[in-house]
Short mmCIF file of C-alpha atoms and ligand atoms in Angstrom, two decimals:
data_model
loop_
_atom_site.label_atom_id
_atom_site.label_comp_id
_atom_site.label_asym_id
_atom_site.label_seq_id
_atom_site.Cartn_x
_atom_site.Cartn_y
_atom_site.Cartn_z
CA UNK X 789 5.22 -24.11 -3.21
CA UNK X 790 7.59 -21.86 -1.82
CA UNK X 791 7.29 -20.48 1.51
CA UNK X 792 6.60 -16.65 1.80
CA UNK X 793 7.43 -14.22 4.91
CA UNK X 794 4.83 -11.94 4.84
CA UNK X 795 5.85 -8.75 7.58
CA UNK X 796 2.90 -6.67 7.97
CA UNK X 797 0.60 -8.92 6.68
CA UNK X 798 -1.98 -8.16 9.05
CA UNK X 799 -2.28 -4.44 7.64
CA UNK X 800 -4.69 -3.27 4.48
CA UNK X 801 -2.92 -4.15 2.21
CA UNK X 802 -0.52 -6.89 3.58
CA UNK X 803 -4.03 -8.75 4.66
CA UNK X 804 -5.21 -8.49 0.78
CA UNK X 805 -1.61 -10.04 -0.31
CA UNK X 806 -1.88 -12.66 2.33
CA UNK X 807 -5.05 -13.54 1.05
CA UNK X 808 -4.20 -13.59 -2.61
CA UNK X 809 -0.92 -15.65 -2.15
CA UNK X 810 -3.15 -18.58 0.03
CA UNK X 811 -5.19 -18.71 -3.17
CA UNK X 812 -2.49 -19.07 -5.31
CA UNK X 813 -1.58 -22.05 -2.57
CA UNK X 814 1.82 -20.35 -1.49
CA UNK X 815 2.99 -20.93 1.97
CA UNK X 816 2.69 -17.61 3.97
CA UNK X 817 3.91 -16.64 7.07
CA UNK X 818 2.69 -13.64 8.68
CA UNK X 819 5.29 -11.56 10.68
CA UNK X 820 3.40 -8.32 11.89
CA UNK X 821 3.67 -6.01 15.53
CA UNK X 822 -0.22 -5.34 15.60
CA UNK X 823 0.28 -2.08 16.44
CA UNK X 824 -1.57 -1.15 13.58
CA UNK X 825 -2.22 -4.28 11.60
CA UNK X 826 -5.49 -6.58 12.94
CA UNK X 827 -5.02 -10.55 13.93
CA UNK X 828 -8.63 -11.02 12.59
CA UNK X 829 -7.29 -10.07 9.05
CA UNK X 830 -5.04 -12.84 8.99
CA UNK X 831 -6.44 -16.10 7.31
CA UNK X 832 -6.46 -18.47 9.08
CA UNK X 833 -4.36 -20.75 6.79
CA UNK X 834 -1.23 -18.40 7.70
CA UNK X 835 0.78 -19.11 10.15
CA UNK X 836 1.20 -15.93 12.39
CA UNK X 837 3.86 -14.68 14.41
CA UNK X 838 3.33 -11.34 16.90
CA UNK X 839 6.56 -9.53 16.49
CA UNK X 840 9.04 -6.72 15.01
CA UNK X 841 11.24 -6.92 12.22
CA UNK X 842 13.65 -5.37 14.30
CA UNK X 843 13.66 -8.64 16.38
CA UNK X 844 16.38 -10.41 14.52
CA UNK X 845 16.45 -13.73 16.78
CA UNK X 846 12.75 -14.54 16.08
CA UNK X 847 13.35 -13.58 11.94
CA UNK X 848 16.10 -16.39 12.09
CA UNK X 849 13.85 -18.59 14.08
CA UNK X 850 11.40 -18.13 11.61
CA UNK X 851 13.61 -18.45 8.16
CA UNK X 852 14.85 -21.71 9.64
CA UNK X 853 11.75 -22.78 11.14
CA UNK X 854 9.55 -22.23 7.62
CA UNK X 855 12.55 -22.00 4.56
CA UNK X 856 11.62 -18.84 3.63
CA UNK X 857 12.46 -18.85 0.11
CA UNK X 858 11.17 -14.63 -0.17
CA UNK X 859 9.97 -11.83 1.54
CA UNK X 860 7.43 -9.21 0.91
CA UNK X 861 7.49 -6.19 3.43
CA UNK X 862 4.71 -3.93 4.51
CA UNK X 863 5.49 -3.67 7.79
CA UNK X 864 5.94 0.49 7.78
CA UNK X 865 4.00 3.40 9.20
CA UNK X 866 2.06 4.97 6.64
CA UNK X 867 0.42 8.16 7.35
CA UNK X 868 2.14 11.25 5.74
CA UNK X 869 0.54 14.06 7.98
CA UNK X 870 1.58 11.72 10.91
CA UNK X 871 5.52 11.63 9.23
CA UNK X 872 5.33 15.45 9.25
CA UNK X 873 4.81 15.70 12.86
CA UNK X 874 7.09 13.01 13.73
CA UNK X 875 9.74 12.60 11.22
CA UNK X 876 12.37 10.23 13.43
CA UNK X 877 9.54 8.00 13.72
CA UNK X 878 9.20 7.05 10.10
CA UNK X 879 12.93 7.20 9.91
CA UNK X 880 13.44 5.14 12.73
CA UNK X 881 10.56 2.75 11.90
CA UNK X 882 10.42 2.30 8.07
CA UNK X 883 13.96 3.10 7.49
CA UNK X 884 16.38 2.32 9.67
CA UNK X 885 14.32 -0.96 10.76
CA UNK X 886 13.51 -2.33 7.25
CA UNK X 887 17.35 -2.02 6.63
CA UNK X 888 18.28 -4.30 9.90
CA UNK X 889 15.01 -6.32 8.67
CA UNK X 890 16.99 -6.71 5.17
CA UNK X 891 20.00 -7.25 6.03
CA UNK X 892 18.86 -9.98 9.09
CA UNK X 893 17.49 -11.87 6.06
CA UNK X 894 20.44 -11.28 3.70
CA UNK X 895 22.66 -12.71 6.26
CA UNK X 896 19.90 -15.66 6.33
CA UNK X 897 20.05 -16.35 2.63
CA UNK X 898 17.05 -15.03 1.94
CA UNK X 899 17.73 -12.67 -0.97
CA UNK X 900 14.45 -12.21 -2.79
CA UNK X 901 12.45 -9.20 -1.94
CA UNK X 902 9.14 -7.38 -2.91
CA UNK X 903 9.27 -4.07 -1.21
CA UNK X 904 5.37 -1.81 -0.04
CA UNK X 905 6.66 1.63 -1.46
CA UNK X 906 4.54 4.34 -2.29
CA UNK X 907 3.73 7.33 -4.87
CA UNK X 908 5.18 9.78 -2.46
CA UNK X 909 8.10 8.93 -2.94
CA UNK X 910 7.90 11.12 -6.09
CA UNK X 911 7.24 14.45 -4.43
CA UNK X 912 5.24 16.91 -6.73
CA UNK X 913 6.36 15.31 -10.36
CA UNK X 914 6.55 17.52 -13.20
CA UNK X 915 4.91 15.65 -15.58
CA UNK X 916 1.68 13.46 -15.63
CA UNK X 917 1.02 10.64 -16.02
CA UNK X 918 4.55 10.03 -13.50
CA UNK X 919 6.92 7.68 -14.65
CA UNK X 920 9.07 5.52 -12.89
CA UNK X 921 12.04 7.54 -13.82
CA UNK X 922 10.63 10.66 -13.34
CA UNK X 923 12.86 12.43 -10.34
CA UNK X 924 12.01 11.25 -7.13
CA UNK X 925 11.81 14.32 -4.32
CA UNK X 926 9.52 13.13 -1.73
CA UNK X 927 7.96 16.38 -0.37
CA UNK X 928 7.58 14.21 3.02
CA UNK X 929 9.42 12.09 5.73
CA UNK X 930 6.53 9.10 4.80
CA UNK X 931 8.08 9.22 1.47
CA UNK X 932 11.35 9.76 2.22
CA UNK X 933 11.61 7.37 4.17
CA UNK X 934 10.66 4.47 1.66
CA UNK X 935 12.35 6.54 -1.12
CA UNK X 936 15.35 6.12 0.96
CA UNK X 937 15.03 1.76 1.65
CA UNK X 938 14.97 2.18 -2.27
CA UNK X 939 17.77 3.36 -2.77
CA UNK X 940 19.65 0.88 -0.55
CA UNK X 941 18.56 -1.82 -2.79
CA UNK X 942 20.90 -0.65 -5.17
CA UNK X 943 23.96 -1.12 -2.96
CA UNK X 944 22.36 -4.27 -1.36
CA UNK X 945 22.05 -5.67 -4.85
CA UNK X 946 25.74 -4.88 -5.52
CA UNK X 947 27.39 -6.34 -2.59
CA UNK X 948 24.95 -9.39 -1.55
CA UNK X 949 23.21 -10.21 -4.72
CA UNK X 950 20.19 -8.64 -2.94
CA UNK X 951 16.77 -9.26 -5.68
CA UNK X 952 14.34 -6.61 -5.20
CA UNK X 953 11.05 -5.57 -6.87
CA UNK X 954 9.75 -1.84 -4.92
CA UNK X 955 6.18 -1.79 -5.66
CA UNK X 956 5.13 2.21 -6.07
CA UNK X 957 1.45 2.31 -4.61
CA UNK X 958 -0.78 4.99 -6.02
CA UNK X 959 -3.95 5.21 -4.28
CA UNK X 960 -4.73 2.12 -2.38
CA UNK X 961 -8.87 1.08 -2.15
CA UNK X 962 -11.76 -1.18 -1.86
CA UNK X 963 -11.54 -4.63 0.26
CA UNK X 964 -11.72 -8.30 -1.19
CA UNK X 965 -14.48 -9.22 -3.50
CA UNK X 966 -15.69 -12.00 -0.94
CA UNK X 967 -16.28 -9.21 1.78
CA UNK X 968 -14.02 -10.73 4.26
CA UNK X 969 -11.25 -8.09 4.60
CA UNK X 970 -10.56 -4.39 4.38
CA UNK X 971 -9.40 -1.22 5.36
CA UNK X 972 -9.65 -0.62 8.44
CA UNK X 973 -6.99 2.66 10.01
CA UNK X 974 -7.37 3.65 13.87
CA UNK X 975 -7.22 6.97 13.31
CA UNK X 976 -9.12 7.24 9.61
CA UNK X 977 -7.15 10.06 7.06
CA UNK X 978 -8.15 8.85 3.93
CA UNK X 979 -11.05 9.93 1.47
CA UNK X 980 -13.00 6.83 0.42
CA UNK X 981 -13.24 5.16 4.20
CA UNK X 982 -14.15 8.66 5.62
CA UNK X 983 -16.75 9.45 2.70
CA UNK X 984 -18.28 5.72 3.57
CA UNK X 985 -18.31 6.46 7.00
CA UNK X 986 -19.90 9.76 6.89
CA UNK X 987 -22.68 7.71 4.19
CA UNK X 988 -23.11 5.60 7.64
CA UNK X 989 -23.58 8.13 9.89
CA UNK X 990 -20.32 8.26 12.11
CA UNK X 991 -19.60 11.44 10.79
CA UNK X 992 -21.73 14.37 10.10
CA UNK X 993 -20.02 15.24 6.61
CA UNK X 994 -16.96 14.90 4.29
CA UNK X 995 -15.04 17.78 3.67
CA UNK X 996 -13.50 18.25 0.25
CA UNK X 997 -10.07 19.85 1.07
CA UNK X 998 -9.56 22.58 -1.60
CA UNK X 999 -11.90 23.41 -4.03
CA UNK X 1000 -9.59 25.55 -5.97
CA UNK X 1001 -6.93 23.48 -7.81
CA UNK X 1002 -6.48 22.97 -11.49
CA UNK X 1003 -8.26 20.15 -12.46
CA UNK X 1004 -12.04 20.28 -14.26
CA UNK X 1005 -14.22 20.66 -10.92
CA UNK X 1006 -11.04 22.14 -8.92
CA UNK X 1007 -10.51 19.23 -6.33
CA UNK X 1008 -7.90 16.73 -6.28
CA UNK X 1009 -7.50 14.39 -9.05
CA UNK X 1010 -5.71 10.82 -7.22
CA UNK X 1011 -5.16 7.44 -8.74
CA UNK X 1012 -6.97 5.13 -7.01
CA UNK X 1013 -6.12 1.69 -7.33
CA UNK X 1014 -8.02 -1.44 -6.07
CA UNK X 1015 -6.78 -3.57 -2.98
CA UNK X 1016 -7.20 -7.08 -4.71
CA UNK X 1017 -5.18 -6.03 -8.07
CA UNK X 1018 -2.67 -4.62 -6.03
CA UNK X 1019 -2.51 -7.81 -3.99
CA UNK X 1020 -1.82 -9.12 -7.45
CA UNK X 1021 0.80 -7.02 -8.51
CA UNK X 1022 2.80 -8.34 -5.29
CA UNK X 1023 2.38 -12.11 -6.74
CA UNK X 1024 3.75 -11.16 -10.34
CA UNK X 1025 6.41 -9.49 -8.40
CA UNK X 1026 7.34 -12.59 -6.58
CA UNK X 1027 7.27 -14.82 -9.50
CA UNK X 1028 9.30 -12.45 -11.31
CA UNK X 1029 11.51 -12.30 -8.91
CA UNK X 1030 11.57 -16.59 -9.25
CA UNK X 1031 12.24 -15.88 -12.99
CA UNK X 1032 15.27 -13.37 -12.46
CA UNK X 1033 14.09 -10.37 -13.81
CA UNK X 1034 16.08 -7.14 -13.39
CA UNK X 1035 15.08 -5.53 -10.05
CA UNK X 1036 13.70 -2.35 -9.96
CA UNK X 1037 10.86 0.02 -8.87
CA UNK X 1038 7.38 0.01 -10.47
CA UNK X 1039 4.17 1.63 -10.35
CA UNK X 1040 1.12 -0.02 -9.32
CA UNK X 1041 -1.74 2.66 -10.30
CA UNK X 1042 -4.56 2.19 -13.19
CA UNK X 1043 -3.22 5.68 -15.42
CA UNK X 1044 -6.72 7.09 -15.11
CA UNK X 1045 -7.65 9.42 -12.07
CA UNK X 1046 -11.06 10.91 -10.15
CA UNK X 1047 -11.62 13.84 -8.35
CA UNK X 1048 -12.33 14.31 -4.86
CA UNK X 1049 -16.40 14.77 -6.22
CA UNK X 1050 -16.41 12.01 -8.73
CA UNK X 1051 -15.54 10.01 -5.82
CA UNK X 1052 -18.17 11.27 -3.12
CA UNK X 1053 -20.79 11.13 -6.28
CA UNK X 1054 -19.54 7.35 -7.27
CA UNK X 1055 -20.41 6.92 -3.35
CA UNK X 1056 -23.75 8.43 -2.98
CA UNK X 1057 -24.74 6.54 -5.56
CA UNK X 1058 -23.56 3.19 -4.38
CA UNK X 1059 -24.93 3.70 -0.98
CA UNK X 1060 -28.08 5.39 -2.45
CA UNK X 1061 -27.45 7.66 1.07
CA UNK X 1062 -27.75 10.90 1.54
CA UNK X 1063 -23.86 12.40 2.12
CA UNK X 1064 -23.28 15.81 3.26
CA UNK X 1065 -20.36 17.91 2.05
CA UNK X 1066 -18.31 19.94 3.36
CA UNK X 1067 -15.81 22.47 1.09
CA UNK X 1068 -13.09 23.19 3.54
CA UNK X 1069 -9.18 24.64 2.84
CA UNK X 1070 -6.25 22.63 1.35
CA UNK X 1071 -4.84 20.10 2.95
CA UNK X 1072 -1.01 21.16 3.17
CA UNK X 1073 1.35 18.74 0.73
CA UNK X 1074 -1.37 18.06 -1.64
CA UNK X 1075 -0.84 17.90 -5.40
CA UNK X 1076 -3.50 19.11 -8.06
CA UNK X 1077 -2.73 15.51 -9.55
CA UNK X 1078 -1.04 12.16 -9.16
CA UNK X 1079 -1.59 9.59 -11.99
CA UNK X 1080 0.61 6.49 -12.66
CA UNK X 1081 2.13 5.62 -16.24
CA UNK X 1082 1.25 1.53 -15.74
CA UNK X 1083 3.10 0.52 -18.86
CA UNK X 1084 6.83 -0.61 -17.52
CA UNK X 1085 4.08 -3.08 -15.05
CA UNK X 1086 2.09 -4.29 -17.91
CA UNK X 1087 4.46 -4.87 -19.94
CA UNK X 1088 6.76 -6.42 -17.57
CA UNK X 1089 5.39 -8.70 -15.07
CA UNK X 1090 1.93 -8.79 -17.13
CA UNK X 1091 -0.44 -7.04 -15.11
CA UNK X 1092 -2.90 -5.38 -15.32
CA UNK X 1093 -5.92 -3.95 -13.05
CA UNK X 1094 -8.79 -5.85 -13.15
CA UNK X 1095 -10.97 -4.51 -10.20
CA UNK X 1096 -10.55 -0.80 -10.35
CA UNK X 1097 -12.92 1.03 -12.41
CA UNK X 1098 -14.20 3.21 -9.02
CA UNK X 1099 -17.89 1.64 -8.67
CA UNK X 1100 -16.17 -1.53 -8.10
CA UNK X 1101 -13.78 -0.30 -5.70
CA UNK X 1102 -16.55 1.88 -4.13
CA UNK X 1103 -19.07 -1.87 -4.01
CA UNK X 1104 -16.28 -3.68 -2.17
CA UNK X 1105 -15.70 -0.88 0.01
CA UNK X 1106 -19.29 -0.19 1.09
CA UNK X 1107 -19.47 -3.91 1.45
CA UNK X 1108 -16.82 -4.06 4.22
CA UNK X 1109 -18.05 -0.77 6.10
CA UNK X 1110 -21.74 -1.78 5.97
CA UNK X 1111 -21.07 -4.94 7.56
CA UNK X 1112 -18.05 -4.20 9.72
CA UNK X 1113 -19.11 -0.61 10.67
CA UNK X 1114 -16.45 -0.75 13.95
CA UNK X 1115 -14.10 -2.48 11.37
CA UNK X 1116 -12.16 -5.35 13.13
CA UNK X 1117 -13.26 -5.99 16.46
N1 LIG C 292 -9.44 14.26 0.88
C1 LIG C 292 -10.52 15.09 1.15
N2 LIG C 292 -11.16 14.92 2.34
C2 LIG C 292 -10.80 14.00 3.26
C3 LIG C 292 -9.70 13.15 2.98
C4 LIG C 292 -9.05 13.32 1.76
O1 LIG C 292 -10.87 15.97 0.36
O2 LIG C 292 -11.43 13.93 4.33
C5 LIG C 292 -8.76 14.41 -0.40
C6 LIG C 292 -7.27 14.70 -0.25
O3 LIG C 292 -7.05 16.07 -0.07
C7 LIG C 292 -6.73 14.14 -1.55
C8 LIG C 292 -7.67 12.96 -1.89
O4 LIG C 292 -8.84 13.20 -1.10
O5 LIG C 292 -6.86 15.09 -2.55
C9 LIG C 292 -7.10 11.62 -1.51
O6 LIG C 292 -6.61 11.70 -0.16
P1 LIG C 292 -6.17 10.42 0.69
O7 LIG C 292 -5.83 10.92 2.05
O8 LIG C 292 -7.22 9.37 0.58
O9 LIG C 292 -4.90 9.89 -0.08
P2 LIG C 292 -3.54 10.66 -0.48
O10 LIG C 292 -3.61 10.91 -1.96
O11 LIG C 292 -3.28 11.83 0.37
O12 LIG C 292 -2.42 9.61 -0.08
C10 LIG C 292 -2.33 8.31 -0.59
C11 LIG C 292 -1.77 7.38 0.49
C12 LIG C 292 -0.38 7.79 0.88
C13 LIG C 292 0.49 7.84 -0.35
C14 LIG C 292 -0.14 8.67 -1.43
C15 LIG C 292 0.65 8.50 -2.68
O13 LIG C 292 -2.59 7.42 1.62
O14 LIG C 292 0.15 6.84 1.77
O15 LIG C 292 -1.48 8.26 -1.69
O16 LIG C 292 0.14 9.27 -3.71
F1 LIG C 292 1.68 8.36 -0.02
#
């Protein structure tokens, strides 16, 4: 099997991909900075190197070291609110090093990417469900600066024969089905951790942020789309990729969405725990709805999600906090 550089694999969702491609017996090495990703997420079957994909010596060492055949890169930050405040960080960390990352490996041989992007990069579409050619006006630096890597791929392509699948994430939820990984964000922004951890008593209540939008019970309508499918979408990428497909950008969503309440009510009754509620103000930069249009991934690298109808992505979730309630220690 080929050999696989995984950077950020010690992140949510790079942990969940790790996992998936050791299962699939693929040879994985994990390149990831721990600043935000967790060594205890790592299997132990990958071998792990602390480091930066700006570090361009130690990316050599490792192609050379391993044959790294292809690459799939996480390694980004990943909170939009954060991006707002701090917009030459994202630029500076997701943009400008993922393109000395790329092009380290380019110049390395290593020409077959799968690339972590991210609905954002859409802005606020004007139709619903989004499709992948809808226009793409990220209303934030987070997005922009994926949005942006994107875009290089076309020029990459052109001049080094660059492969590239950018995976659009809608979403992202749950933890693996075994209950051995999962989400698990030093400073906590998103709704399903924060409405699990309020079920467990670290908070005092979840507030719903906006009541007033235009959906049917006037809260956000998000599509949210299970860790371990989208773990899977990154292994049909890769083999596509091995097959020569066109490169391109596709959404990894389900095409069905939940509000902010069907959400906390999937969650209360999961738990079977009392949650308290609290109806607060928008959150600035949200949209009334995001929902992927799945068919250019279905019908294209075959899949499909298997694991995220929202009890089951609740289940695993409530699985992971319950028995990891400090996450990874
Ligand atoms: N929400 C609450 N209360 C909270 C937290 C969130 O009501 O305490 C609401 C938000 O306002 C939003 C929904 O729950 O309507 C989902 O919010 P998340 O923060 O969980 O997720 P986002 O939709 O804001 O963002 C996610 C990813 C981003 C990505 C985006 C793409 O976290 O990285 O999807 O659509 F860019």
């Amino acid at each position: 099997m080929p050999t696989i550089l995984v950077s950020g694999g010690a992140g949510y969702i790079g942990s969940h991909t790790v996992q998936a491609l050791i299962e699939r017996a693929f040879k994985v090495v994990v390149l990831d900075s721990l600043i935000t990703g967790h060594r205890g997420a790592v299997p132990s079957q990958a071998i792990f190197y602390e480091g930066d994909i700006s570090d361009a010596e130690l990316i050599g060492r490792i192609v050379k070291d391993h044959q790294v055949e292809a690459v799939i890169h996480f390694a980004a930050r990943s909170l939009v609110g954060e991006s707002m405040l701090k917009p030459d960080l994202y630029f500076y960390e997701n943009t400008a090093k993922s393109n000395g990352f790329i092009s380290t490996l380019l110049r390395q041989g290593v020409n077959k990417i799968v690339f972590s992007s991210t609905a954002a990069t859409y802005g606020v579409p004007e139709e619903m469900p989004i499709s992948e050619s809808a226009k793409t006006e990220p209303i934030n630096p987070y997005g922009a600066s994926k949005r942006m890597i994107e875009q290089s791929f076309y020029w990459l392509e052109q001049a080094y024969g660059l492969k590239w699948i950018a995976l659009r994430y809608f979403n992202a939820a749950g933890a693996s089905l075994d209950g051995s990984i999962g989400e698990d964000h030093t400073s906590e922004t998103h709704l399903i951790p924060l409405v699990l951890k309020t079920a467990l008593g670290q908070r005092e209540a979840i507030s719903v942020f906006g009541t007033d939008y235009s959906t049917p019970d006037g809260t956000c309508i998000r599509d949210y789309i299970h860790v371990v499918d989208l773990a899977e979408a990154h292994i049909l990428a890769l083999e596509a990729l091995e097959k020569d497909l066109e490169s391109g950008a596709y959404n990894v969503g389900t095409g069905k969405g939940y509000s902010v309440r069907e959400v906390i009510d999937m969650a209360k009754k999961v738990t079977g725990l009392e949650i308290p509620v609290l109806d607060a103000s928008r959150r600035v930069g949200d949209p009334d709805i995001l929902v992927a249009k799945v068919e250019k991934i279905e019908k294209s690298l075959g899949w499909k999600a298997q694991h995220s109808d929202l009890k089951t992505i609740i289940s695993t979730a409530w699985q992971w906090h319950k028995c990891h309630p400090l996450g990874y220690e």
